[in-house]
Short mmCIF file of C-alpha atoms in Angstrom, two decimals:
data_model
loop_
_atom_site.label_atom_id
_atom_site.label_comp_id
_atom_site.label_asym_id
_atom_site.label_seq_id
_atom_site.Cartn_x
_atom_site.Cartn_y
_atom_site.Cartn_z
CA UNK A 1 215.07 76.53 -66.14
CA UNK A 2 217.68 78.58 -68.09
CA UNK A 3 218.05 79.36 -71.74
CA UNK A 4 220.62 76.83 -71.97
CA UNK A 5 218.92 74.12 -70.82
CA UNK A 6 215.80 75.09 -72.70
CA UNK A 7 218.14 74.84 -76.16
CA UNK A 8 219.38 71.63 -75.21
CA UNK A 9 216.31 69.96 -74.71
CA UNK A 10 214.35 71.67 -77.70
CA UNK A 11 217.97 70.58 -79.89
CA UNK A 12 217.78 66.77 -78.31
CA UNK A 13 214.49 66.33 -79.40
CA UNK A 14 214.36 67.45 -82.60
CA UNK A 15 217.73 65.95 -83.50
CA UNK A 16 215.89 62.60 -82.20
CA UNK A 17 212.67 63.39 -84.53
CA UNK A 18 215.24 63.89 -87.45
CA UNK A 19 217.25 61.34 -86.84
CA UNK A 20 214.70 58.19 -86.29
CA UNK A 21 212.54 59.61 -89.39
CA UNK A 22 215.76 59.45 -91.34
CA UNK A 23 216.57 55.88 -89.75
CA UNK A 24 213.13 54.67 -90.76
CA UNK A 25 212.95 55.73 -94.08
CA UNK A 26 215.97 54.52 -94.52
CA UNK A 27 215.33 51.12 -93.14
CA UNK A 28 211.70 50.71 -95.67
CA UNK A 29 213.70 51.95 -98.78
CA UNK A 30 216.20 49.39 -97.68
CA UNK A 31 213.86 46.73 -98.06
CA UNK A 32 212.99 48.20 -101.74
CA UNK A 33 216.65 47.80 -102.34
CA UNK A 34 217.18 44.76 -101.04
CA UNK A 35 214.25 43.28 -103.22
CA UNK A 36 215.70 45.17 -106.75
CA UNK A 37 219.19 44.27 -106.06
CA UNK A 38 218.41 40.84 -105.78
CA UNK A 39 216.28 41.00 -108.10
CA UNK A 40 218.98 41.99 -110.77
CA UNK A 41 221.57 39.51 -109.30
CA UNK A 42 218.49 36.97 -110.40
CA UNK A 43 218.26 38.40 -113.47
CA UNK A 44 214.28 39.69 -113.05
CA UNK A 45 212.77 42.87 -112.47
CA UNK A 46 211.74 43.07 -109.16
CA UNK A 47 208.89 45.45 -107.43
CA UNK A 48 208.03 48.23 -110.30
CA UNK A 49 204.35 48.22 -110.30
CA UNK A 50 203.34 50.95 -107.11
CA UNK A 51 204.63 54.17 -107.79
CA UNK A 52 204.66 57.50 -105.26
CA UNK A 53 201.00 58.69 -104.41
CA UNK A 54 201.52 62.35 -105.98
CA UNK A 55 202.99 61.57 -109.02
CA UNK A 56 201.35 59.83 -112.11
CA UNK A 57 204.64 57.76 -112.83
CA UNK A 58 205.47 54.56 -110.84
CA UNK A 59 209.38 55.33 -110.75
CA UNK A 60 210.55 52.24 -110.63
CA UNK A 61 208.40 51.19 -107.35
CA UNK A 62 209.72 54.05 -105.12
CA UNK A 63 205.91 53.58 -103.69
CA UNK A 64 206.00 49.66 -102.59
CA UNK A 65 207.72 50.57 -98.96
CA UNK A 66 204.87 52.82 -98.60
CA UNK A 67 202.27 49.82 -99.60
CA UNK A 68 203.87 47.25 -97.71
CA UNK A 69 203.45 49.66 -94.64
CA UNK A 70 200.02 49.71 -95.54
CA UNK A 71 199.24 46.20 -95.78
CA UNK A 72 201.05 45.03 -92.35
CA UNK A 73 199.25 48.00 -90.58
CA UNK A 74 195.84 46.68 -92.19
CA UNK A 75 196.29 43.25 -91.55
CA UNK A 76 194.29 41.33 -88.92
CA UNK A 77 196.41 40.98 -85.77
CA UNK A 78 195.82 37.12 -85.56
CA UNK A 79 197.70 35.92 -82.03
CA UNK A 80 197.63 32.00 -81.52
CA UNK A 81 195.45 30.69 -78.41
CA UNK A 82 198.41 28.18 -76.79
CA UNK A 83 201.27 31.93 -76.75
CA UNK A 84 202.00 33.77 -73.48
CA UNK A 85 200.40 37.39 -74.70
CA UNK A 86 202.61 39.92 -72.58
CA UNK A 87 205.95 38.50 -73.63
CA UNK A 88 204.54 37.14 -77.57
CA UNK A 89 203.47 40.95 -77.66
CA UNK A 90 206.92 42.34 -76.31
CA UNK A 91 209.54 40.11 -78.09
CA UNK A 92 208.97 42.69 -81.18
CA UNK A 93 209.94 45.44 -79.37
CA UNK A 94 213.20 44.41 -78.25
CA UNK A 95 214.27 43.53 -81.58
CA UNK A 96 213.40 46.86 -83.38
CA UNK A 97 214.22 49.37 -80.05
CA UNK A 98 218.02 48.29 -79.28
CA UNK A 99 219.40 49.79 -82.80
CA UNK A 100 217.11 52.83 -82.59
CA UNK A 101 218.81 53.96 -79.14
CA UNK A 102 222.50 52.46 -80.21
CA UNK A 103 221.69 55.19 -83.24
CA UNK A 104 221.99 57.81 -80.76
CA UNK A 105 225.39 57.00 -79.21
CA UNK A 106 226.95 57.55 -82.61
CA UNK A 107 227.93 60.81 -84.41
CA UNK A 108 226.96 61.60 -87.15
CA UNK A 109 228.39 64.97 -87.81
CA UNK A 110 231.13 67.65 -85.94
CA UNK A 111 229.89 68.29 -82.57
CA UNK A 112 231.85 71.24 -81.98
CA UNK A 113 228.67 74.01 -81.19
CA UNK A 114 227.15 75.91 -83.68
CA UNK A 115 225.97 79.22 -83.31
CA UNK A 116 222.85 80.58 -85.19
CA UNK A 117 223.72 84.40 -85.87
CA UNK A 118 220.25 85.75 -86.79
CA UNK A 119 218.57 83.93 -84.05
CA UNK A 120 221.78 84.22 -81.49
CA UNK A 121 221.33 80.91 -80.54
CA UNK A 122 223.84 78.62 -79.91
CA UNK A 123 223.52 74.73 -80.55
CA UNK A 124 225.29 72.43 -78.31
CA UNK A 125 226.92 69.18 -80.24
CA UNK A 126 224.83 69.11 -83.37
CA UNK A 127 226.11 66.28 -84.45
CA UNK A 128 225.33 63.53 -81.46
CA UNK A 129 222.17 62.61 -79.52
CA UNK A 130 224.08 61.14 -76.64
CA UNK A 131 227.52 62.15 -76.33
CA UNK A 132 228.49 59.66 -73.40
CA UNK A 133 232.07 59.33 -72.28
CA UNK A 134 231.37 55.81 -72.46
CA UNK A 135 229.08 55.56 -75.39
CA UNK A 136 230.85 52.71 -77.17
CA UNK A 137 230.06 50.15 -73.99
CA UNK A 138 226.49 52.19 -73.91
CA UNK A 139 226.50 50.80 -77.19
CA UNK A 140 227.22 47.23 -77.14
CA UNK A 141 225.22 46.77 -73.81
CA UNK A 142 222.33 48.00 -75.59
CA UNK A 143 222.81 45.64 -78.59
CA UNK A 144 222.96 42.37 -76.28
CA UNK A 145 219.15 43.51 -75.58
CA UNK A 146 218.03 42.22 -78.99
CA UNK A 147 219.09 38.62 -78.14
CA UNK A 148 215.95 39.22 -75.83
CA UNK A 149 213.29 39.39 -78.42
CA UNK A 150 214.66 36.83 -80.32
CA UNK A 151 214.52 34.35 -76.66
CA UNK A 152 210.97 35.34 -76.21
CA UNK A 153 209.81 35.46 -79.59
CA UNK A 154 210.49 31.57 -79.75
CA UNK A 155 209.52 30.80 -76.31
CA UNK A 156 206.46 32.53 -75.96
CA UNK A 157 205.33 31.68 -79.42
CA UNK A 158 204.68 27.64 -77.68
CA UNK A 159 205.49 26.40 -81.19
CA UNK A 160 208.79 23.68 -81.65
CA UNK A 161 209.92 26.03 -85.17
CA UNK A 162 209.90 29.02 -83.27
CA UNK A 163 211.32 27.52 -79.95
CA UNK A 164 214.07 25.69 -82.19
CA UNK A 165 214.72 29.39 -83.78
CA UNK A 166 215.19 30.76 -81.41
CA UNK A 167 217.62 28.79 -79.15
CA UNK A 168 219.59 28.59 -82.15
CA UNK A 169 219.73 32.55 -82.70
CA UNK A 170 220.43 32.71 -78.98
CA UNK A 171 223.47 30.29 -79.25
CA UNK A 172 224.70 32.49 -82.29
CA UNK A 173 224.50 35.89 -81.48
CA UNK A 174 226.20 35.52 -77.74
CA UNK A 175 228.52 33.33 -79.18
CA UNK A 176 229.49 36.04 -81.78
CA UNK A 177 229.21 38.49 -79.06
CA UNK A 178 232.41 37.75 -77.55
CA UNK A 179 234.82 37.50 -80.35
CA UNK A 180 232.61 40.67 -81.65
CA UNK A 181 233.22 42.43 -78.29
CA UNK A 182 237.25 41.57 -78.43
CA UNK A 183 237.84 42.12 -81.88
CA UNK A 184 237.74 46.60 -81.27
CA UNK A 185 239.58 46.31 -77.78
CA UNK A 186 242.69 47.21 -80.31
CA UNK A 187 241.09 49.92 -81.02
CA UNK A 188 240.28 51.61 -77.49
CA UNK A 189 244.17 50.43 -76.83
CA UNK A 190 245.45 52.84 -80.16
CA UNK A 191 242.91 56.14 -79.50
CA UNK A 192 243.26 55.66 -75.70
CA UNK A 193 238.94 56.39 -75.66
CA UNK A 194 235.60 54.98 -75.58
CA UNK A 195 233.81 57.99 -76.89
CA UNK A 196 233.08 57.57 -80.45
CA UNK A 197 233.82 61.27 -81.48
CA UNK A 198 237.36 60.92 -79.62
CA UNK A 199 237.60 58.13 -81.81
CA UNK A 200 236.89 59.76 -85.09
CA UNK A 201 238.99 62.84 -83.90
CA UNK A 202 241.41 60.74 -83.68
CA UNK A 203 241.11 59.30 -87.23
CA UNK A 204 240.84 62.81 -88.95
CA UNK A 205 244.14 63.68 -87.03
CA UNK A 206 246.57 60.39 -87.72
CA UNK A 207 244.34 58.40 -90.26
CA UNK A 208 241.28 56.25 -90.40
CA UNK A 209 242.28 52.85 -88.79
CA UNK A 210 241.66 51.26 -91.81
CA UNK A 211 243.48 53.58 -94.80
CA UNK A 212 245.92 55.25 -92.36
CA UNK A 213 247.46 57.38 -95.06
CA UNK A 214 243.97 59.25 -95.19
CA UNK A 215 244.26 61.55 -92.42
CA UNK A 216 245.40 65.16 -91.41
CA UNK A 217 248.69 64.71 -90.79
CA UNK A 218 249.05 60.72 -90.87
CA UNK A 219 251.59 58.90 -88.56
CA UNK A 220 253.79 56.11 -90.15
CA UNK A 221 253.29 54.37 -86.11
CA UNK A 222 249.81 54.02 -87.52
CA UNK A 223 251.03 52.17 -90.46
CA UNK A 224 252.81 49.33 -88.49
CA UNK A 225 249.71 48.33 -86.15
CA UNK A 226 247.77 48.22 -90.00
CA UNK A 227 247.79 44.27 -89.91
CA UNK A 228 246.34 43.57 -86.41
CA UNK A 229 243.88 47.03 -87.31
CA UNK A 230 242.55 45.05 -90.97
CA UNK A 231 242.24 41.96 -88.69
CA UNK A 232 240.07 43.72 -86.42
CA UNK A 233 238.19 45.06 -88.67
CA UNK A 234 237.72 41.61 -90.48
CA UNK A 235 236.06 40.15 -87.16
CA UNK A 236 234.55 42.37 -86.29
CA UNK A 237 232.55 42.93 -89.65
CA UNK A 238 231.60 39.18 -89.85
CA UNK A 239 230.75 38.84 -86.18
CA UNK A 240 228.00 41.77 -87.24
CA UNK A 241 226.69 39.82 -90.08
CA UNK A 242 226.10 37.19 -87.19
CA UNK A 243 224.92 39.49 -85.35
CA UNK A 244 222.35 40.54 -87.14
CA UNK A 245 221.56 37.24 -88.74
CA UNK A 246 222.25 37.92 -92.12
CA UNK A 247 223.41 35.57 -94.68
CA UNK A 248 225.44 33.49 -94.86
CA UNK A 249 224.57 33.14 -90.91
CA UNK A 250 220.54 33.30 -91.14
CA UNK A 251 220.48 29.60 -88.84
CA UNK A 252 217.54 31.05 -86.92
CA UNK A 253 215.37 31.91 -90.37
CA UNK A 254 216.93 28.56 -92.36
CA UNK A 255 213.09 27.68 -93.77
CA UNK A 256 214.27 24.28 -95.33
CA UNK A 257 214.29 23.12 -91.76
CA UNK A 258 212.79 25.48 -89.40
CA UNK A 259 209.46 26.83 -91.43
CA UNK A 260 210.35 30.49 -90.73
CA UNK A 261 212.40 30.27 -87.31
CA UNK A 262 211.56 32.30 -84.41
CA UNK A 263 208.71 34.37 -85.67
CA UNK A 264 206.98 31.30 -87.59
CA UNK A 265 203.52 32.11 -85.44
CA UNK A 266 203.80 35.88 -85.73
CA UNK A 267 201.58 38.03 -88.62
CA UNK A 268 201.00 41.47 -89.59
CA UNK A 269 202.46 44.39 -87.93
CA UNK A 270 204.62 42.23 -85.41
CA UNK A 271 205.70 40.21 -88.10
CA UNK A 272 207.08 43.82 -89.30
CA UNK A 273 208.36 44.58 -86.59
CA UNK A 274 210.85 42.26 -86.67
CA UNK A 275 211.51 42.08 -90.07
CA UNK A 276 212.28 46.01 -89.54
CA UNK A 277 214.17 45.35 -86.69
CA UNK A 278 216.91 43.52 -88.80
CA UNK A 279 217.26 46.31 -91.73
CA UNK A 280 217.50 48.96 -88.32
CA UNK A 281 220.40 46.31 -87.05
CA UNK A 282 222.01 46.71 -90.24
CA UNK A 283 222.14 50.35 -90.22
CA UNK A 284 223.41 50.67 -86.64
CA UNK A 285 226.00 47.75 -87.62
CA UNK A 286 227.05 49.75 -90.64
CA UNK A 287 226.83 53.09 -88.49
CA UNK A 288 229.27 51.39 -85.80
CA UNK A 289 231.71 49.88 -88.47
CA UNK A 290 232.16 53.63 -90.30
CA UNK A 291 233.17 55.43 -87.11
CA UNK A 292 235.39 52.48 -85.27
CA UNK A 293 237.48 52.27 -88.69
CA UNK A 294 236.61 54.18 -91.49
CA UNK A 295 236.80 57.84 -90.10
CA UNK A 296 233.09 58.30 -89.08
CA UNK A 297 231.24 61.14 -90.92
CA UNK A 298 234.72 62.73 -92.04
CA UNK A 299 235.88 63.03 -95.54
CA UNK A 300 239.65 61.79 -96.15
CA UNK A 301 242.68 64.30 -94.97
CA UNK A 302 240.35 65.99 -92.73
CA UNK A 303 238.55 67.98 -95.65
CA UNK A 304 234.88 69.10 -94.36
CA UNK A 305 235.82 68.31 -90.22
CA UNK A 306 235.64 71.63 -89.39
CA UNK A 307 231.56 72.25 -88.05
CA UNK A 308 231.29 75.49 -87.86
CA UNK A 309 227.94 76.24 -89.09
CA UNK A 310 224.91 74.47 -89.92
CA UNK A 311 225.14 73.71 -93.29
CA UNK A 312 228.61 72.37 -92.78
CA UNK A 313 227.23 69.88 -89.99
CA UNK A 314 224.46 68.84 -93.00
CA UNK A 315 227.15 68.23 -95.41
CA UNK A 316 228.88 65.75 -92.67
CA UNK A 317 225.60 64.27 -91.93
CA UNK A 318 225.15 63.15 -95.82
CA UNK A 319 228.92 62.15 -96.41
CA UNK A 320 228.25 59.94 -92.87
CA UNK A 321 224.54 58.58 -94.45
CA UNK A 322 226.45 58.16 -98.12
CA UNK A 323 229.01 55.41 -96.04
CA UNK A 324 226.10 54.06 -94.48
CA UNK A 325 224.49 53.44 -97.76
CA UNK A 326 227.59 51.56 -99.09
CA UNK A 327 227.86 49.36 -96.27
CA UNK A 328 224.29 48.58 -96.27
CA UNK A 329 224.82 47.58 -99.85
CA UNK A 330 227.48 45.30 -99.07
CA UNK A 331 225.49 43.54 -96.48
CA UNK A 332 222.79 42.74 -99.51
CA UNK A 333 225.14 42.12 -101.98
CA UNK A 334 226.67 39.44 -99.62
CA UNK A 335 223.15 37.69 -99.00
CA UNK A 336 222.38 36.98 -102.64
CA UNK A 337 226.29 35.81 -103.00
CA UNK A 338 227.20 33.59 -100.28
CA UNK A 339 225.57 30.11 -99.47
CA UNK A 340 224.57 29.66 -96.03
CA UNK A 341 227.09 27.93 -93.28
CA UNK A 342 225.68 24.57 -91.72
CA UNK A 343 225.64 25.49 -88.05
CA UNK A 344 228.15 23.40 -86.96
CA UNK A 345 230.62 25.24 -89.44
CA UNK A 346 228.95 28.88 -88.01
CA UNK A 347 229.72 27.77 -84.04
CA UNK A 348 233.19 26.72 -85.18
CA UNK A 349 234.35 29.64 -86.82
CA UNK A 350 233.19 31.78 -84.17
CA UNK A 351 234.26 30.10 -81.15
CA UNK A 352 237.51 28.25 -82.44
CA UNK A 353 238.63 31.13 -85.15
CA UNK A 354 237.40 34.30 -84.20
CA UNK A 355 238.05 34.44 -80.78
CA UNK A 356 241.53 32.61 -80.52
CA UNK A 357 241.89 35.47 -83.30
CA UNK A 358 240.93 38.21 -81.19
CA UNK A 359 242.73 37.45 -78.04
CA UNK A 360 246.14 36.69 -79.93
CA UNK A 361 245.61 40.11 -81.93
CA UNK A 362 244.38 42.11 -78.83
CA UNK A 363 248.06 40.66 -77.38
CA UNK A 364 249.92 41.85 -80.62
CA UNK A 365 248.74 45.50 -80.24
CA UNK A 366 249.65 45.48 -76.27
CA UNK A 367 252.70 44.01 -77.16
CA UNK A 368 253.38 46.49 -80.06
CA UNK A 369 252.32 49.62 -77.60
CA UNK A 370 255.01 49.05 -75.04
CA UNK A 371 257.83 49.58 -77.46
CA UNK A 372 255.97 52.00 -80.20
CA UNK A 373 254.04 54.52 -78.77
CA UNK A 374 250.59 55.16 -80.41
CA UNK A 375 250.35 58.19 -82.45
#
């Protein structure tokens, strides 16, 4: 094995070790924030009682993600007689695994190579796990995999609430699948790729897809596919929030009817799982959302896109987790706004809206491309 090889395996795994440590601490102080946000939308206080272990002050609760860890890990591991044990046992791990890997197909910072002068080392793409030619259908196969837990969470579970739960989360998220799945083909049309850091290239050259006027040089073509881009983006940031089943589309958690959907007869750390598996969805919905239209980890007019050393590629990696943070923001702030759909009003919109939408906008842009060239 060559030096080159040995540097890209050592890199790969430690950009994975950073990377999922990030993405988890993320996802348990997203769970803090979820609970103060709301919290102040209710006007109340929310957690403020457990502060961090090595400091005297409680700091507004900064140590309750750290508690709740505790408590799920400690609990007893209670698993009903009547449930089929292998798959009750697996269901949680396709929930919380699918947005982990997805995580990896998406950069995150430059990935031109770095070198590291005093160690004369050079680091192939910092800024990307998995830099697949392909990785945006790497990504959305992946993502089907969740409707998988969900299925065998409720079947498994030999209970009627969690059954119910989860044929109803099953009916959702492939239905929003589709109009999800159309609602970018405009996108792959204008950048002509299906690598995500083409596609942000792309934006830091002519202009992020949604604020075209932000990019290096930006191309007034750009401007005139605008409407069908917004659209786009539109679908495909509600068919997430399906997707993920987040308010106002939690049908498969709705406890006035359902107890607590498809996990009703899970407890303790499985429990967590999935309940950590939906703030890890969130991030990798957020994380897909910022580099399809919003210019990925790049700063507008193409300042900081040059990654030519490591502190540089750090500097992209915050300004990418800073638009992550916003998103992930909006997806709470929506929850504690919005009342929930009645399901019959959630299958409508997506399979009599969304997708007619879709198909006639993913006709526009074709249409649009044979006479206007894309920038």
């Amino acid at each position: 094995m060559n030096d080159a090889m040995v540097i890209f395996i050592v890199s790969t795994l430690v950009k994975i070790i950073l990377v999922v440590g990030i993405l988890l601490g993320v996802v348990a102080y997203t769970v803090l924030a979820e609970r103060k946000i709301c919290a102040a939308i209710q006007d109340r206080v929310g957690p403020n009682r457990v502060g961090l272990p090595f400091l005297k002050s409680r700091l507004w609760g900064l140590g309750q993600p750290i508690a709740d860890a505790f408590k799920l890990m400690l609990k007893e591991q209670f698993v009903p007689r009547v449930v089929k044990k292998f798959y009750y046992s697996l269901a949680p791990f396709f929930v919380i695994v699918p947005p982990l890997i997805i995580i990896g197909f998406i950069p995150f910072a430059s990935i031109d190579p770095v070198t590291l002068s005093s160690l004369k080392i050079i680091i192939p793409q910092p800024g990307v796990i998995i830099n697949s030619g392909t990785g945006v259908l790497w990504a959305f196969a992946i993502s089907s995999l969740s409707v998988y837990g969900i299925v065998l969470a409720g079947w498994s579970s030999n209970s009627k609430y969690a059954f119910l739960g989860g044929i109803r989360s099953t009916a959702q998220m492939i239905s929003y699948e589709v109009a999800l799945g159309f609602s970018i083909i405009p996108v792959f049309l204008l950048t002509g790729s299906l690598n995500f850091s083409e596609i942000v290239q792309y934006q830091i050259e002519h202009g992020w897809l949604l604020f075209p006027f932000l990019g290096k040089h930006p191309d007034f073509r750009l401007f005139v596919f605008w409407p069908f881009l917004f659209l786009s983006f539109l679908i495909f940031m509600v068919a997430l929030f399906a997707e993920t089943n987040r308010a106002p589309f939690d049908l498969p958690e709705s406890e006035q009817e359902l107890v607590a959907g498809y996990n009703t007869e899970y407890g303790g750390m499985k429990f967590g799982m999935f309940f950590l598996g939906e703030y890890a969805a969130m991030i990798a919905a957020s994380s897909l959302i910022i580099t399809l239209f919003l210019g990925g980890w790049s700063l507008p007019f193409g300042w900081l896109s040059e990654g030519k050393s490591l502190g540089v590629i750090l500097l992209q990696a915050l300004v990418f987790l800073l638009k992550i943070l916003i998103f992930l923001f909006l997806f709470i702030w929506v929850r504690w706004t919005l009342p929930r759909f009645r399901y019959d009003q959630l299958m409508n919109l997506g399979w009599k809206i969304f997708l007619p939408l879709a198909m006639v906008n993913i006709g526009c842009v074709a249409t649009l491309l044979a006479f206007i060239k894309s920038p």
